[in-house]
Each structure stands twice: as structure tokens, then as C-alpha cells.
PDB file of C-alpha atoms in Angstrom:
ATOM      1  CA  UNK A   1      93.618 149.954 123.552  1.00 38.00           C
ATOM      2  CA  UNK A   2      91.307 149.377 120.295  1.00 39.00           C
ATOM      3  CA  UNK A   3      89.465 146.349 119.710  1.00 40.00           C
ATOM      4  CA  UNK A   4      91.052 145.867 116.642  1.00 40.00           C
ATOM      5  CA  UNK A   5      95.106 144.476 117.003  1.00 39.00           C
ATOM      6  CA  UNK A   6      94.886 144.575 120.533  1.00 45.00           C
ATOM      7  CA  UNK A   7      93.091 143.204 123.807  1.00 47.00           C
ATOM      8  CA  UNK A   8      92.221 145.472 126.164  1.00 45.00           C
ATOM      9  CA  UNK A   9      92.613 143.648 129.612  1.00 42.00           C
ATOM     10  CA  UNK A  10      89.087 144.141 130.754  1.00 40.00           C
ATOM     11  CA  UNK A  11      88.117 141.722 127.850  1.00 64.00           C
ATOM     12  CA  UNK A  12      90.307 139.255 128.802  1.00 69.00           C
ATOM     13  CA  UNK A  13      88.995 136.381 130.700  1.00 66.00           C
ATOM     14  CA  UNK A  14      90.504 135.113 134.110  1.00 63.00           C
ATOM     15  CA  UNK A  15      90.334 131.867 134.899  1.00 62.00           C
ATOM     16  CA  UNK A  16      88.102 132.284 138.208  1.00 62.00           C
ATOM     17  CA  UNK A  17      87.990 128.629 138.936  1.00 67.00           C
ATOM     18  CA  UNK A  18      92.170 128.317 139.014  1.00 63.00           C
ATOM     19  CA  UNK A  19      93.603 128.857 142.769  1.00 73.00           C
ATOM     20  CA  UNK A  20      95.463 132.229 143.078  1.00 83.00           C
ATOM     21  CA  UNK A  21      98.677 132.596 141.545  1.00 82.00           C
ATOM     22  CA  UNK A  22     101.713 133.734 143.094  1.00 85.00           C
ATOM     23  CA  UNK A  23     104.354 133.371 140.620  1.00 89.00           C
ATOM     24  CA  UNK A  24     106.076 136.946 141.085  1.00 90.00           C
ATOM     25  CA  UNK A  25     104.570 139.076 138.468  1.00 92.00           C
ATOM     26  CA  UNK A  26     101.485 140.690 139.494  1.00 91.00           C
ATOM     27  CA  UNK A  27      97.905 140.208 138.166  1.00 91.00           C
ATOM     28  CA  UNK A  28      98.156 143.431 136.325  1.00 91.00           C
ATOM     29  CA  UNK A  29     101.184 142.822 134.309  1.00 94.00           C
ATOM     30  CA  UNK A  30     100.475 139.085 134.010  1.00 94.00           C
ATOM     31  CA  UNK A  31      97.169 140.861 131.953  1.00 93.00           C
ATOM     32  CA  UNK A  32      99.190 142.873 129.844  1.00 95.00           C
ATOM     33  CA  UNK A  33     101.661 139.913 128.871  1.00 96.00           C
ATOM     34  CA  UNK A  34      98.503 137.677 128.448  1.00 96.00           C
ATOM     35  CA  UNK A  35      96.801 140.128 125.971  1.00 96.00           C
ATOM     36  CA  UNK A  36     100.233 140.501 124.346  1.00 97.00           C
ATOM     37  CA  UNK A  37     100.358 136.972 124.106  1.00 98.00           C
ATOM     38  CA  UNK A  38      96.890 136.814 122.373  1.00 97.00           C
ATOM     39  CA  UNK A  39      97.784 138.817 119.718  1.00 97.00           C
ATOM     40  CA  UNK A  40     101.027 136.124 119.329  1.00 97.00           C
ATOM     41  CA  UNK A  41      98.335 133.358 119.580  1.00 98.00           C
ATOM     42  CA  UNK A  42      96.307 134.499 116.706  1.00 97.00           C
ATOM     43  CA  UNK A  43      99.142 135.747 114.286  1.00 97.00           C
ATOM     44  CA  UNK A  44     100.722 132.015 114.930  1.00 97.00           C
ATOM     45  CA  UNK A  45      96.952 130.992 114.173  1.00 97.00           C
ATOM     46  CA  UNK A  46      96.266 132.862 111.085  1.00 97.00           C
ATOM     47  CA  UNK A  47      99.147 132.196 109.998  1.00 97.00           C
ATOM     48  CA  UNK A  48      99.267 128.152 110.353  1.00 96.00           C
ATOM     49  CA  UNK A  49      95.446 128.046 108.444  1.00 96.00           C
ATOM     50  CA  UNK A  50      97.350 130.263 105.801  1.00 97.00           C
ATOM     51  CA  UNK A  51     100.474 128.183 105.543  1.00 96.00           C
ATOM     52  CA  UNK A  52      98.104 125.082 105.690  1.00 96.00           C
ATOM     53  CA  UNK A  53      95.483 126.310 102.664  1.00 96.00           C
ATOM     54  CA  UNK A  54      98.696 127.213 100.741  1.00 96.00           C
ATOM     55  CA  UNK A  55     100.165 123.759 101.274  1.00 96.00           C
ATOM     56  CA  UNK A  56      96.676 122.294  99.815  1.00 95.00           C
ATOM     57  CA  UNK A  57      96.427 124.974  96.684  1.00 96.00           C
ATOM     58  CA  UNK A  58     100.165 125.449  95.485  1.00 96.00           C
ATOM     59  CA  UNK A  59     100.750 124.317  91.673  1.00 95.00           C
ATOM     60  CA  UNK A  60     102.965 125.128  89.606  1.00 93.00           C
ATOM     61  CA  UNK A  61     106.916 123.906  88.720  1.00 93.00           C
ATOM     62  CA  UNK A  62     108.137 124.063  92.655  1.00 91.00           C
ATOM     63  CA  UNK A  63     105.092 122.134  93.813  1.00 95.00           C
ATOM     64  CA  UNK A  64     106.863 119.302  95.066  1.00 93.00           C
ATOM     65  CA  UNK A  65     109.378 121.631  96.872  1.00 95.00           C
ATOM     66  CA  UNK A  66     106.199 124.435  98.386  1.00 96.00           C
ATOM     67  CA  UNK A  67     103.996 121.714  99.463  1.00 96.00           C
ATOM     68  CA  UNK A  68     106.866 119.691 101.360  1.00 95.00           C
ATOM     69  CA  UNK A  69     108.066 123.217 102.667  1.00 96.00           C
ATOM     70  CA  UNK A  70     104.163 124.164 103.291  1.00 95.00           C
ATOM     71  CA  UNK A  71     103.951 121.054 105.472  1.00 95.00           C
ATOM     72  CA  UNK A  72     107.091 121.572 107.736  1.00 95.00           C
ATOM     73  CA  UNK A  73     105.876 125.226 108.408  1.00 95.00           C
ATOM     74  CA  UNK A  74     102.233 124.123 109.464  1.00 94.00           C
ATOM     75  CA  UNK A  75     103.196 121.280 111.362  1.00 94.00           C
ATOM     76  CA  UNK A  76     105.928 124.060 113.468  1.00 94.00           C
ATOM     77  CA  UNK A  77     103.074 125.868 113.817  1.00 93.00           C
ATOM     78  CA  UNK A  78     100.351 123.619 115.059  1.00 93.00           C
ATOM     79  CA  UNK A  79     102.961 122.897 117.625  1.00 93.00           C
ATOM     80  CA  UNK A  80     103.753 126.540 118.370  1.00 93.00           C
ATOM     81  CA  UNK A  81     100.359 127.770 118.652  1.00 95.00           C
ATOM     82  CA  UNK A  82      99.942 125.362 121.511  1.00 96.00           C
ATOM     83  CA  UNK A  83     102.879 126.689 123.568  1.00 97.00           C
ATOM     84  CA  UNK A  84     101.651 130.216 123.199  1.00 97.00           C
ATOM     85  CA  UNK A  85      98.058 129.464 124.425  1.00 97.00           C
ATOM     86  CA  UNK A  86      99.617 127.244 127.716  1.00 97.00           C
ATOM     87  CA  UNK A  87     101.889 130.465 128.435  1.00 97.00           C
ATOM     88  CA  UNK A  88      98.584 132.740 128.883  1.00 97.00           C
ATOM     89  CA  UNK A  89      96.991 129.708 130.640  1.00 94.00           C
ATOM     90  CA  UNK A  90     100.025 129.771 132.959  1.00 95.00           C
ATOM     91  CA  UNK A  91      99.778 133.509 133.472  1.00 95.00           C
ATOM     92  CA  UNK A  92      96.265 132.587 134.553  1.00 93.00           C
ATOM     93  CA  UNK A  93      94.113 133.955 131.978  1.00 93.00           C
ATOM     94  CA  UNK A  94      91.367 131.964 128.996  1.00 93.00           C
ATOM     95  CA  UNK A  95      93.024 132.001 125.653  1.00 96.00           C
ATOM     96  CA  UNK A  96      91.415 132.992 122.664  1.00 95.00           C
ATOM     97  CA  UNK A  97      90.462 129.959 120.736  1.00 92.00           C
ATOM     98  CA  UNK A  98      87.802 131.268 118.005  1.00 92.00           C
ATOM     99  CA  UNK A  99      88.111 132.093 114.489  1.00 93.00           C
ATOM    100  CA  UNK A 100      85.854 135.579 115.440  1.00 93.00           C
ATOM    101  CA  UNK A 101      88.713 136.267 118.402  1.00 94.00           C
ATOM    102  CA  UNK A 102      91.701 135.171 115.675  1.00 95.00           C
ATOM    103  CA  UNK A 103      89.967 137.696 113.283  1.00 94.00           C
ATOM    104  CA  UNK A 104      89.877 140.538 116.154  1.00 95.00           C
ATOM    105  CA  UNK A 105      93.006 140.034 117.261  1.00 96.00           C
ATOM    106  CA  UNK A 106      95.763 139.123 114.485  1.00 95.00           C
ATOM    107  CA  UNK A 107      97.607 141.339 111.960  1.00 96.00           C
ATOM    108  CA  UNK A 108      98.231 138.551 109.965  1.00 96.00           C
ATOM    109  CA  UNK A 109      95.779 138.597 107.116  1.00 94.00           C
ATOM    110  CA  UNK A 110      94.132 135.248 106.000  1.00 92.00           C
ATOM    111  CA  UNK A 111      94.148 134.050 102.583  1.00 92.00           C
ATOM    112  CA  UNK A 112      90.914 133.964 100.610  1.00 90.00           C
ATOM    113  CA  UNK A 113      92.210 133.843  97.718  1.00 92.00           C
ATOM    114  CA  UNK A 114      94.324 131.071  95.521  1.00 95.00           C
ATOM    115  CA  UNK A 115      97.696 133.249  94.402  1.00 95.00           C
ATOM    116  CA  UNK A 116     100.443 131.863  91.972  1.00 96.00           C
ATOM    117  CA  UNK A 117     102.938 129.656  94.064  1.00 95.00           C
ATOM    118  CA  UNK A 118     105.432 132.862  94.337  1.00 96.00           C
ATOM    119  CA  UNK A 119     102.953 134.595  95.363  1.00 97.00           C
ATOM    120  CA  UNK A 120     102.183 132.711  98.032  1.00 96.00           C
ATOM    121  CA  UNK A 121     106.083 132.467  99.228  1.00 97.00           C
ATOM    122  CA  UNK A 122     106.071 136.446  99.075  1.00 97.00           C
ATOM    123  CA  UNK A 123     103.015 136.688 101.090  1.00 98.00           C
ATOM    124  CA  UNK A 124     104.110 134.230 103.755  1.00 98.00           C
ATOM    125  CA  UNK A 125     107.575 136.070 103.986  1.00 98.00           C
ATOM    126  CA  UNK A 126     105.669 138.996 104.842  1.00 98.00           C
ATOM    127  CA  UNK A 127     103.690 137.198 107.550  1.00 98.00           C
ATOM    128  CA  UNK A 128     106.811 135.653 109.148  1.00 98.00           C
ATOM    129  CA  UNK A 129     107.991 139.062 109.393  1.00 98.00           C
ATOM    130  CA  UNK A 130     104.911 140.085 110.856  1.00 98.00           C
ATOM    131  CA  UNK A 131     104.150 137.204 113.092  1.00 98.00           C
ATOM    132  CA  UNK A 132     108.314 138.357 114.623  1.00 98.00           C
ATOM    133  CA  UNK A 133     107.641 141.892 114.877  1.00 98.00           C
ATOM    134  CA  UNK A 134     104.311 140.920 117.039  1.00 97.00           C
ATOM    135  CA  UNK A 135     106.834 139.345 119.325  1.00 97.00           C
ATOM    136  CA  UNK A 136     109.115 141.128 119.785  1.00 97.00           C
ATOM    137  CA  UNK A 137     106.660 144.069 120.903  1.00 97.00           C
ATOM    138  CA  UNK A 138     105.945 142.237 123.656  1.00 97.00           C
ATOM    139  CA  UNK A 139     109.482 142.172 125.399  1.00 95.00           C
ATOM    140  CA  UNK A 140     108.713 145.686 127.345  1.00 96.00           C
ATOM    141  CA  UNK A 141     105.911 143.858 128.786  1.00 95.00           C
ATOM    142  CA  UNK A 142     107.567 140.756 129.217  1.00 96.00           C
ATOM    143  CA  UNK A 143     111.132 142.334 130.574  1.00 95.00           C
ATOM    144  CA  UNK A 144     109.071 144.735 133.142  1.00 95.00           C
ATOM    145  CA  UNK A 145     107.689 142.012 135.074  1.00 96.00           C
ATOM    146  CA  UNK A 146     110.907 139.927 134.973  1.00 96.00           C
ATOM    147  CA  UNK A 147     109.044 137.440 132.970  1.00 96.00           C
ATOM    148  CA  UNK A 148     111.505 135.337 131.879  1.00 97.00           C
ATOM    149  CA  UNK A 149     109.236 132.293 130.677  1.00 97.00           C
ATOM    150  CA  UNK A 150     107.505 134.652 127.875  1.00 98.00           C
ATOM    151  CA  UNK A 151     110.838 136.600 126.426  1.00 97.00           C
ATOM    152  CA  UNK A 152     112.083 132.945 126.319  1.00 97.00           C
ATOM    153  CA  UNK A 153     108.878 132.065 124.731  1.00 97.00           C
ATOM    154  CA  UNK A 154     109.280 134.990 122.370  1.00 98.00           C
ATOM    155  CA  UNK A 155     113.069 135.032 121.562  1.00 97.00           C
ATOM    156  CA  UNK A 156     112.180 131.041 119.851  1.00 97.00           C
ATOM    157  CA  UNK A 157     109.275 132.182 118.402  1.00 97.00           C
ATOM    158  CA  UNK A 158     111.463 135.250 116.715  1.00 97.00           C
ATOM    159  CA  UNK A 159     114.687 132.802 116.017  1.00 97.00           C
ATOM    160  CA  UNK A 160     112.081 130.736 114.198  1.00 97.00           C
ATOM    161  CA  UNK A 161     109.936 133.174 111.841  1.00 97.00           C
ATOM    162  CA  UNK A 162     113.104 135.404 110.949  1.00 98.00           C
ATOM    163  CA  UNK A 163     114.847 132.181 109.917  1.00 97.00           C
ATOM    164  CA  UNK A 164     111.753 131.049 107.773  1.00 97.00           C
ATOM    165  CA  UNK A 165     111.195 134.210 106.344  1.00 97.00           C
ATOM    166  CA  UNK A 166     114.879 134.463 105.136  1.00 97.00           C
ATOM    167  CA  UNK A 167     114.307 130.801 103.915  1.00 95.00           C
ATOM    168  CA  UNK A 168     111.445 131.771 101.432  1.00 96.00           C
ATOM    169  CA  UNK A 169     112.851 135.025 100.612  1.00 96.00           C
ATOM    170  CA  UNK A 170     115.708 132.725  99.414  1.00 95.00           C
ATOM    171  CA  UNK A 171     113.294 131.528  97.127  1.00 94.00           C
ATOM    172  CA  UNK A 172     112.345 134.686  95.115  1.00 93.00           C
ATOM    173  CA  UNK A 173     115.941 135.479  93.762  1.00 84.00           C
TER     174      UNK A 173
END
């Protein structure tokens, strides 16, 4: 696996102080999910700073709408982020918490710049889409070792970014 998208399971970090786990999916595929899951983790991430900065900067004649809209989306996602990192704790594994690791790890691509407020909305459907498709890459992994806790996990996470992304594409007709 390259460094870049992707953790390779030898860079993951097992929690060594946690008892064994036995929860019917063996270390090695609980390693692969757990990467997978990383890559979930900062996509969610990225994009919840992104949503969050765009909330702060959007002007413009929808401002009252995009920053209300902003807000829900960021607030979803600060909760969202959370269940993602407790699944890879749960699988037994650190999660990635930095902004170095987010960086290394997310396809999502953070906003340094200030766009117009459509801009924004176009940029953000494109990182719904993105955050879904990171998902639902992970249902081999997830469906091999009969995890059903993860493609749960994953199927809400995908119900919620295609719906979003279909909400702001609404938005540029």
C-alpha cells in the first residue's frame, strides 16, 4: 500500500495495553478494516474543518441560507468523526488523530483558499461524493470478515453524504 491514501497495516498502531480481543474477525482483517477506517476518519475530518472554515467565510446573497446549512453539516460531522474513530478503537487499533496523519491519509482536499459561496457548495458536493466513495470501498473488507458493525457504520455514513451532496447540488441549478 502507498503512504499516500492508504495505511499500510504495519503503520498502524495496536493498542498493546487493551486485553486480547476475541470478537470473531481476526487480527489481520480487523487491520485491514481499521486502516480502511482511517482513511474514513480523515476524509470525515478534512472534510468537517472544510465545511466548518466555509461556514465562517461564506458571503454573498445565500449567506443566511450556506452558513445555517454550513453549521448543520459540521455539527453531523463532529459527531460522525467520533463514531468512526470508536469503531477502529473497537477493532483494537490507535486512531489517527493529527492534522500530519489527516493530511497522509484523506482524499479530501482542505480548503486554503476563500472561494465565492457557489463555489464552495460545488466543492463540498464533490467531497460528499468523495467522503461516500471512501466508504463504500471498504465493504470487501468489511463483508469478508462478517463485520457487520463497520458496513453498518458505512451504509449511514453513505445514506448521509449521498443525501447531502444531492442537497447542495440542488443548489447549483
Amino acid at each position: 500500500m502507498s503512504k499516500k491514501g492508504k495505511v499500510a497495516k504495519a503503520e498502524l498502531k495496536i493498542d498493546t495495553k487493551a486485553p486480547k480481543i476475541e470478537i470473531g474477525i481476526s487480527k489481520d482483517h480487523r487491520a485491514e478494516i481499521a486502516a480502511g477506517l482511517s482513511r474514513l476518519l480523515a476524509d470525515e475530518y478534512t472534510l468537517y474543518l472544510k465545511t466548518h472554515n466555509f461556514h465562517w467565510n461564506v458571503t454573498g446573497p445565500m449567506f443566511s441560507t450556506l452558513h445555517l446549512m454550513f453549521e448543520t453539516h459540521y455539527t453531523e460531522a463532529a459527531l460522525a468523526v467520533d463514531l468512526v474513530a470508536e469503531r477502529i478503537r473497537a477493532l483494537g487499533f490507535h486512531a489517527p488523530g493529527s492534522y500530519s496523519q489527516y493530511a497522509a491519509l484523506a482524499s479530501v482536499k482542505e480548503a486554503t483558499e476563500v472561494p465565492e459561496a457557489m463555489e464552495m457548495v460545488r466543492q463540498l458536493v464533490a467531497d460528499h461524493e468523495t467522503v461516500s466513495r471512501t466508504a463504500r470501498s471498504l465493504f470487501p473488507a468489511a463483508d469478508e470478515a462478517h463485520d457487520e458493525p463497520t458496513a453498518d457504520l458505512l451504509t449511514q455514513r453513505m445514506q448521509l453524504h449521498e443525501k447531502t451532496a444531492w442537497m447542495l447540488r440542488s443548489l447549483l441549478e
